[in-house]
Coordinates of C-alpha atoms in Angstrom, one line a residue:
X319 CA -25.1 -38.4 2.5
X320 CA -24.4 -35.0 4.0
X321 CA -23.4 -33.6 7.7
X322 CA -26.7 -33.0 8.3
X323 CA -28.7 -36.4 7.7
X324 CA -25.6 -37.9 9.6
X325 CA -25.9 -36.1 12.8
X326 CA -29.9 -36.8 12.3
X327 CA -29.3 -40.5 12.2
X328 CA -27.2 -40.9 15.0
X329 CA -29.6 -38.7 17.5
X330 CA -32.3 -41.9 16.2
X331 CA -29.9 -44.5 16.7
X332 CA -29.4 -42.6 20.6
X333 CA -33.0 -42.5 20.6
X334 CA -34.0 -46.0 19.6
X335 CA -30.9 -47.7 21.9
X336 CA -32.6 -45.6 24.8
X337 CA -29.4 -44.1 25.9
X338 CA -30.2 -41.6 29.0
X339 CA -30.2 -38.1 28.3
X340 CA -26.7 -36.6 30.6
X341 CA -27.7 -35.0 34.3
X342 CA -26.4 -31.6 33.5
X343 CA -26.8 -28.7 36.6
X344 CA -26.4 -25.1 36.1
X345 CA -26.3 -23.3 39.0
X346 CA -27.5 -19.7 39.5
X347 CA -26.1 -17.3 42.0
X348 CA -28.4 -14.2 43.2
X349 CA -28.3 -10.9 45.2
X350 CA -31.4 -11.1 47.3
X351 CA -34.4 -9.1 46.5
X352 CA -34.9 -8.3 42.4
X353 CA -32.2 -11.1 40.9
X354 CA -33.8 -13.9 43.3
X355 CA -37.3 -13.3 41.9
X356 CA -35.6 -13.9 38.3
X357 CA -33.8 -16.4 39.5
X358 CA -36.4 -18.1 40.7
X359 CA -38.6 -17.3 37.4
X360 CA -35.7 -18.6 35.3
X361 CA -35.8 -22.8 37.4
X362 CA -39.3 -23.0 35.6
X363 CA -38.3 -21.5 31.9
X364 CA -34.4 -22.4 30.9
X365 CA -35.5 -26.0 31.3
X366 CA -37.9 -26.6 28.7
X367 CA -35.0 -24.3 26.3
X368 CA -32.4 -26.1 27.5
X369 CA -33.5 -30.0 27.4
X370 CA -33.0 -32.1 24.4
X371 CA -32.5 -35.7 23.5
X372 CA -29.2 -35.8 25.0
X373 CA -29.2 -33.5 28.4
X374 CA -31.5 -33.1 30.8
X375 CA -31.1 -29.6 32.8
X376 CA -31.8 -28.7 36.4
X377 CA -31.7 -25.4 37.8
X378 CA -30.7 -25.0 41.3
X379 CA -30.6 -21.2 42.7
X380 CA -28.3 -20.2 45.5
X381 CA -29.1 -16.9 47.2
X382 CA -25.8 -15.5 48.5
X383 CA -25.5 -11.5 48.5
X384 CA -21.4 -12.1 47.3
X385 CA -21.3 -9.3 44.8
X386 CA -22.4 -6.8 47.5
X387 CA -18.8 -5.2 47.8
X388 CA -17.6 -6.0 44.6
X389 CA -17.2 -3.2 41.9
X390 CA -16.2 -5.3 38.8
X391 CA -17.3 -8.7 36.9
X392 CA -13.8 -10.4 37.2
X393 CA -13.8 -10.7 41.0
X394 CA -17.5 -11.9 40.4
X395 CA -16.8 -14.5 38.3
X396 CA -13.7 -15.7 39.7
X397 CA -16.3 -16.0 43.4
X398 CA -18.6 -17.7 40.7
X399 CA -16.3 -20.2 40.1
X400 CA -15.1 -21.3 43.9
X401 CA -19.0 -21.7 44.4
X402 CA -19.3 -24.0 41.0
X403 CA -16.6 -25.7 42.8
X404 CA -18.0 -26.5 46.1
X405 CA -21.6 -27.4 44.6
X406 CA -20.8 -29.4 42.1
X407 CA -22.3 -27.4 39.4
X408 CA -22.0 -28.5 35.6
X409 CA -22.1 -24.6 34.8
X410 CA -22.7 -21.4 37.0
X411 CA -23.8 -17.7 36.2
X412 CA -24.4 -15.1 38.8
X413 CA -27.4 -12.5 38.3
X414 CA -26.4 -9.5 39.8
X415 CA -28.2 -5.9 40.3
X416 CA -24.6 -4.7 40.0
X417 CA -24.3 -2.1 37.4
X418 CA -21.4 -2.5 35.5
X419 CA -19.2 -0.9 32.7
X420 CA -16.2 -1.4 30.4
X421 CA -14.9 0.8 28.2
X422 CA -17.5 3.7 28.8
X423 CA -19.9 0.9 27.9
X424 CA -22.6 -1.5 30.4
X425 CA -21.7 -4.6 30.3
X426 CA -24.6 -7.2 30.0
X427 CA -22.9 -10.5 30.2
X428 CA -19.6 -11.7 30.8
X429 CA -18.4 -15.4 30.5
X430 CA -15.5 -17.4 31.2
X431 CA -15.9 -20.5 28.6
X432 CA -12.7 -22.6 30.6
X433 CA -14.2 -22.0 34.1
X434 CA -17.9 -22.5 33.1
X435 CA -19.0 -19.2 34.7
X436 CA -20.8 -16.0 33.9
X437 CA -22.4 -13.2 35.3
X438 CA -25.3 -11.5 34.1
X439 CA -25.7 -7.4 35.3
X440 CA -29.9 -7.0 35.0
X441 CA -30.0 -2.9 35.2
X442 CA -27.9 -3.3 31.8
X443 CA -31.3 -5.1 30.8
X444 CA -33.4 -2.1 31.3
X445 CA -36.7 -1.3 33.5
X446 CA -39.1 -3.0 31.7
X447 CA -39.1 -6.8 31.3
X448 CA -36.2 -8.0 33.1
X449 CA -37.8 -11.6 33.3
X450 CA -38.0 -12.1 29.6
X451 CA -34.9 -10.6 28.9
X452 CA -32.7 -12.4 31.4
X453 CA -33.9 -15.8 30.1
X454 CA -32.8 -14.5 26.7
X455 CA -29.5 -13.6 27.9
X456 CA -28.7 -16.7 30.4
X457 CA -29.7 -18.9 27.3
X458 CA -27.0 -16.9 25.4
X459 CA -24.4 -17.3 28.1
X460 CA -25.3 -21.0 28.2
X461 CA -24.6 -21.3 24.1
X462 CA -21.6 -19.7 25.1
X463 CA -20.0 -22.5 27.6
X464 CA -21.5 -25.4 26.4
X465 CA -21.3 -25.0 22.6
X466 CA -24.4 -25.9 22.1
X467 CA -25.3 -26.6 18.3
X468 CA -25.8 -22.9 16.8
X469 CA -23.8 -21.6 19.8
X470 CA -23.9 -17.8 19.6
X471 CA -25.5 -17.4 16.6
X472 CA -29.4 -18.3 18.0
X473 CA -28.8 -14.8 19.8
X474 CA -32.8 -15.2 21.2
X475 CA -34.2 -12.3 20.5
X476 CA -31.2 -10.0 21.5
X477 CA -30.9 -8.8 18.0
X478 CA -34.5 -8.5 17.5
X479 CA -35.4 -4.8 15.7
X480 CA -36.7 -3.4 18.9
X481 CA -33.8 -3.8 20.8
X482 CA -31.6 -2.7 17.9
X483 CA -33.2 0.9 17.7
X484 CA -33.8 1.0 21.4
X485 CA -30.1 -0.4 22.7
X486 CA -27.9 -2.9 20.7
X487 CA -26.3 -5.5 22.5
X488 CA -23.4 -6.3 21.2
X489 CA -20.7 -9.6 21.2
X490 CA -16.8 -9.0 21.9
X491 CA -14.2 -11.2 22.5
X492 CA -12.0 -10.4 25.1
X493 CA -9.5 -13.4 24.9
X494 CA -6.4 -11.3 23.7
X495 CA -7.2 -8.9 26.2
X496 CA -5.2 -7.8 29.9
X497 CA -8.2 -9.5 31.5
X498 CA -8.3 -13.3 31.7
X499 CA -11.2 -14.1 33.9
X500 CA -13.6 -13.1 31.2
X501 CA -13.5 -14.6 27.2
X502 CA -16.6 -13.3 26.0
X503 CA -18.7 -10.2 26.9
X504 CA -22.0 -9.0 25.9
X505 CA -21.9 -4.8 26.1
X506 CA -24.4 -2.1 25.1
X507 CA -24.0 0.8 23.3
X508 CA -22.4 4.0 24.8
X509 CA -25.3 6.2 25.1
X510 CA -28.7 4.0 24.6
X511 CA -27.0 1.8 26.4
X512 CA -26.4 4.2 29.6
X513 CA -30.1 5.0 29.2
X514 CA -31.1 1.4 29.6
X515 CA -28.7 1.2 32.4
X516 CA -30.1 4.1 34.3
X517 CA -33.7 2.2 34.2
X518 CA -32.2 -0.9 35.0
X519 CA -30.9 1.1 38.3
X520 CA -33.9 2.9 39.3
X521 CA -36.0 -0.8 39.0
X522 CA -33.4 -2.4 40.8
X523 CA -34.1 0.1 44.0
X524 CA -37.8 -0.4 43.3
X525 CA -39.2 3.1 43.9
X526 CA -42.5 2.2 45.0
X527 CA -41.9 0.5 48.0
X528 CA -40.3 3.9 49.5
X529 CA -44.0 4.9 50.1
X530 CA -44.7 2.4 53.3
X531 CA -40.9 2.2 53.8
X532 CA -40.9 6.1 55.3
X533 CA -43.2 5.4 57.8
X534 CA -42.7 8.9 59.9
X535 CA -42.9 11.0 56.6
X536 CA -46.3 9.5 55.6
X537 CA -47.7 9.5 59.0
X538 CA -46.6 13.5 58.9
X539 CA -48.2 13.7 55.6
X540 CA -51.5 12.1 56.4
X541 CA -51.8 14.4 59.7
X542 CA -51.4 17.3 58.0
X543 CA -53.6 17.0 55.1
X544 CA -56.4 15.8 57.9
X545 CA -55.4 19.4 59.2
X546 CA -55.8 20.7 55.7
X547 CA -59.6 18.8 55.4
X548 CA -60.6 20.7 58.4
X549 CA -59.1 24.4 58.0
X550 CA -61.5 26.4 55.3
X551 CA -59.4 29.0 54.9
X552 CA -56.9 26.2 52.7
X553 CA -59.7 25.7 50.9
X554 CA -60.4 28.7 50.3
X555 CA -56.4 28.8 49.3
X556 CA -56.9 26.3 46.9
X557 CA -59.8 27.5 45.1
X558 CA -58.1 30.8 44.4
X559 CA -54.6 29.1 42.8
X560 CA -54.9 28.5 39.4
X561 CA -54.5 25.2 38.0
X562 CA -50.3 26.3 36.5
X563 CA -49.6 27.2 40.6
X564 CA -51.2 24.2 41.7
X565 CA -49.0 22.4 39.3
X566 CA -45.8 24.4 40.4
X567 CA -46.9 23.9 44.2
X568 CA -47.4 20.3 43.6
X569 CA -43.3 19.8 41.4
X570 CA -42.5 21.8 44.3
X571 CA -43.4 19.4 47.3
X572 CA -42.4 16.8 46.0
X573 CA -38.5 18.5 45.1
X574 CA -38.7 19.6 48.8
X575 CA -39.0 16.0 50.0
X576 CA -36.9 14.4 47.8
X577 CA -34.1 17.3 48.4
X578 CA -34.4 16.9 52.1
X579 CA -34.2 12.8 51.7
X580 CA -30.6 13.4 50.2
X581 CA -29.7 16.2 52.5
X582 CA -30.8 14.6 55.6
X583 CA -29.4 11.2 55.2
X584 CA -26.8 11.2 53.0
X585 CA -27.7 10.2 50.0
X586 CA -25.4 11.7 47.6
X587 CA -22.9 9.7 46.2
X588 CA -18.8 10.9 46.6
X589 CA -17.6 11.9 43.5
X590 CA -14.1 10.7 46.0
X591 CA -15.4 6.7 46.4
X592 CA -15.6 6.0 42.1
X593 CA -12.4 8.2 41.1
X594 CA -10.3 5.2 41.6
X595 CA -12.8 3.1 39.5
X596 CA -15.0 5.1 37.0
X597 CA -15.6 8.4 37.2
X598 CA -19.3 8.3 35.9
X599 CA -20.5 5.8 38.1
X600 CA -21.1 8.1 41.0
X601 CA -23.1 10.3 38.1
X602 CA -24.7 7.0 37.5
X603 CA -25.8 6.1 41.0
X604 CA -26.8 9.9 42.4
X605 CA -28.7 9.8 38.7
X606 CA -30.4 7.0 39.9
X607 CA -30.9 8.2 43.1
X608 CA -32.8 11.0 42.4
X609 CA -34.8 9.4 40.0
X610 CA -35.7 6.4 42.1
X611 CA -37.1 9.1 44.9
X612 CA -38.8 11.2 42.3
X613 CA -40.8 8.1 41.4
X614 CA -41.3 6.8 44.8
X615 CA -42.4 10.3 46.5
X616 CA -44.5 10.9 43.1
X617 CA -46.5 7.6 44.1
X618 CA -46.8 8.6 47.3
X619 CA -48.3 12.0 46.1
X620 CA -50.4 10.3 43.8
X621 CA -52.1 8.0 46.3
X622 CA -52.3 10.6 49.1
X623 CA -54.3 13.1 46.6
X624 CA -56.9 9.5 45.5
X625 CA -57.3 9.0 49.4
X626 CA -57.8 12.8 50.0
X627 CA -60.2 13.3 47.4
X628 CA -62.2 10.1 48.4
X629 CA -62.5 11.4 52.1
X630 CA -63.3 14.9 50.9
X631 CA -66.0 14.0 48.8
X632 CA -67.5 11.7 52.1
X633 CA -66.9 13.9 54.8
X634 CA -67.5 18.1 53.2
X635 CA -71.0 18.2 51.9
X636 CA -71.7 20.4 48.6
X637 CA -73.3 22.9 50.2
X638 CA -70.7 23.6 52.9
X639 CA -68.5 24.0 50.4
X640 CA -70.0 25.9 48.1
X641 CA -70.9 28.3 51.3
X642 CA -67.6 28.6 52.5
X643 CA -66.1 29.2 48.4
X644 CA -68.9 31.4 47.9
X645 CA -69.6 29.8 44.5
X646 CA -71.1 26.5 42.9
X647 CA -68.9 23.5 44.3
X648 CA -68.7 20.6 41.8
X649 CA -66.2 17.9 41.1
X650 CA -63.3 19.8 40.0
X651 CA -63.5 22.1 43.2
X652 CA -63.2 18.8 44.8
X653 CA -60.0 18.1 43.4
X654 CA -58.9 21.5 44.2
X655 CA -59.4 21.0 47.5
X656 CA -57.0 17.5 48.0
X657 CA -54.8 19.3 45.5
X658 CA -53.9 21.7 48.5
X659 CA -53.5 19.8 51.1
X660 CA -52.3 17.3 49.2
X661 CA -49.0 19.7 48.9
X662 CA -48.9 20.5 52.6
X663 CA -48.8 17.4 53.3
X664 CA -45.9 16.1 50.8
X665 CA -44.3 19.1 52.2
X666 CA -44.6 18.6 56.1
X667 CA -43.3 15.0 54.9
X668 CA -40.1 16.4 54.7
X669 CA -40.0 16.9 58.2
X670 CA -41.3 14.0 58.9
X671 CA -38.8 12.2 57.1
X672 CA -36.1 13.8 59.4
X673 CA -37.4 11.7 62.2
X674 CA -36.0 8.8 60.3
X675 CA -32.7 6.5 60.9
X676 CA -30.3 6.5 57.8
X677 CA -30.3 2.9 57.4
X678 CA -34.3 3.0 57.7
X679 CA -34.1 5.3 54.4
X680 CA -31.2 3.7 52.9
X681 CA -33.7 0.0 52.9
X682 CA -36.6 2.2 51.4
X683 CA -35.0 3.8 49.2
X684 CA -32.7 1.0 47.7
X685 CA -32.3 -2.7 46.8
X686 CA -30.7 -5.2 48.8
X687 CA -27.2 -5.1 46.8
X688 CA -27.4 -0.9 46.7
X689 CA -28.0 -0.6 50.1
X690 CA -25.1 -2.7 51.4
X691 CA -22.4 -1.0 48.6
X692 CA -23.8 2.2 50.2
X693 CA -23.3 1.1 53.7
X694 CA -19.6 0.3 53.0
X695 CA -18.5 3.1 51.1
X696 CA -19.6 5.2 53.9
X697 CA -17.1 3.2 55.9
X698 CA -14.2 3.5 54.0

């Protein structure tokens, strides 16, 4: 009789005897905002992975921002660890929005298989499906310090081809190395990897809520294109630029708000605050930065232009407007027309914007964990 039929007839005799299935806890540790809503995504999934005939899992998340001024996954885990102890946790991994990297490469996943810890860094998962692909990697972690049957060989989905041309993640050991809070680390490739990262970053600050979160700069915006609605001479501005200006004008409001944002309020990232660390994270973070406001002041471009061309098609009749153009007005002359005023008011924005507090920015323009690291590095 081989292994296998063995190991199947003793989970029947476990079955038939009725034996309970073990109570077995992992616990998951979360920044607020983006890891919390995986967190709490992950209680209804890893179950139904994770049960068999012989353990019953529950998931219990504990939202505590603890990684907020830490710069490395060792301290993490090691905090991972003291919390395992004090809930009485079977296992423990932290999700973190911390971006982190080792050897010029992001780190995914570490885990510490004697302390029953690991940490999970989501940006190294990317910007686009950080739900699906944080199940697939807390699954891996807990193959990793349970030994589950297959252990790290199920690798669920990691090694998929997708994720092999777009950003391989790759298993090391790190037993023999200097550091002994971690055993075994899950890393991304050098430069696909970084890529990934970067998006990771930029979802982590999630972009789009900067557009109600800069309440002064969208108040100036809206004024001044209700200004711009009312003044015929902009349109008659507007209907003279061709459509490569209007294009130019339009890159160039939105680099005059995002410029003044990081100007204004500090936004730039110290070369000084990393150099102890690594050097390319404050390339990394200003990256992101100026990313995450690109997006978020393109949105809010994008919806101030619908709203404008919606209220100009209500409010200016055809005829008025062909009048005051001196030509036929149909619908494209209509989008002319919130095209330019569109652009003054992104660019009056800016000085909206100035009216601001730092730390009101700072919230709008960055997650929970990003904002606090920010907050302290400007105090040390």
């Amino acid at each position: 009789m081989s292994a296998e039929d063995d190991a199947r007839n003793d989970r029947t005799e476990e079955q038939e005897s009725g034996s309970p299935a073990e109570q077995v806890t992992l616990g998951l540790i979360t920044d607020p905002d983006m890891p919390e809503r995986v967190a709490r995504y992950l209680v209804d999934e890893l179950p139904e992975h994770l049960n068999d005939e012989r353990r019953e899992w529950t998931i219990e998340v504990d939202v505590d921002p603890m990684t907020a001024g830490r710069h490395g996954t060792r301290d993490i885990i090691r905090a991972t660890g003291d919390r395992l102890e004090q809930r009485d946790w079977n296992y423990a991994i932290t999700l973190t929005d911390l971006p982190v990297r080792a050897n010029g490469k992001p780190v995914v996943a570490d885990a510490n298989i004697g302390e029953r810890t690991g940490v999970v860094s989501l940006p190294a998962l990317g910007g686009t499906q950080p739900y699906r692909r944080a199940r697939q990697v807390v699954l891996q972690l807990v193959d990793e310090l349970t030994g589950r049957e297959g252990g790290a060989d199920h690798r669920y989905g990691l090694d998929s081809g997708l994720t092999e041309v777009i950003a391989p993640i790759r298993r090391e050991s790190t037993q023999h190395s200097e550091d002994d809070a971690v055993d075994i680390r899950y890393t991304a490739t050098r430069t696909r990897g970084r890529l990934r990262l970067l998006s990771g970053m930029v979802r982590s600050n999630q972009p789009w809520r900067l557009v109600f979160g800069l309440r002064n700069a969208l108040a100036a915006a809206v004024a001044t294109s209700a200004f711009g609605l009312s003044s015929s001479t902009i349109w008659q501005i507007g209907d003279q630029l061709g459509a490569t200006r209007q294009v130019i004008a339009a890159l160039g409001s939105v680099i005059i708000l995002v410029g003044w944002l990081i100007a204004a309020h500090g936004l730039w990232e110290k070369r000084k605050h990393n150099s102890m660390r690594d050097p390319e994270q404050a390339l990394l973070y200003n990256t992101s930065t100026v990313l995450t406001l690109i997006i978020g002041v393109g949105v809010m471009y994008a919806g101030l232009f619908v709203i404008n061309v919606l209220v100009a098609l209500f409010l200016v009749p055809p005829n008025l407007l062909a009048s005051t153009l001196g030509h036929a007005a149909d619908f494209t002359r209509y989008l002319t027309l919130a095209w330019g005023f569109t652009t003054m008011g992104i660019i009056a924005g800016a000085l909206g914007s100035s009216l601001e507090s730092d730390a009101a920015v700072r919230q709008a323009a960055y997650g929970y964990r990003e904002e606090q690291r920010r907050r302290e590095s400007q105090n040390e």
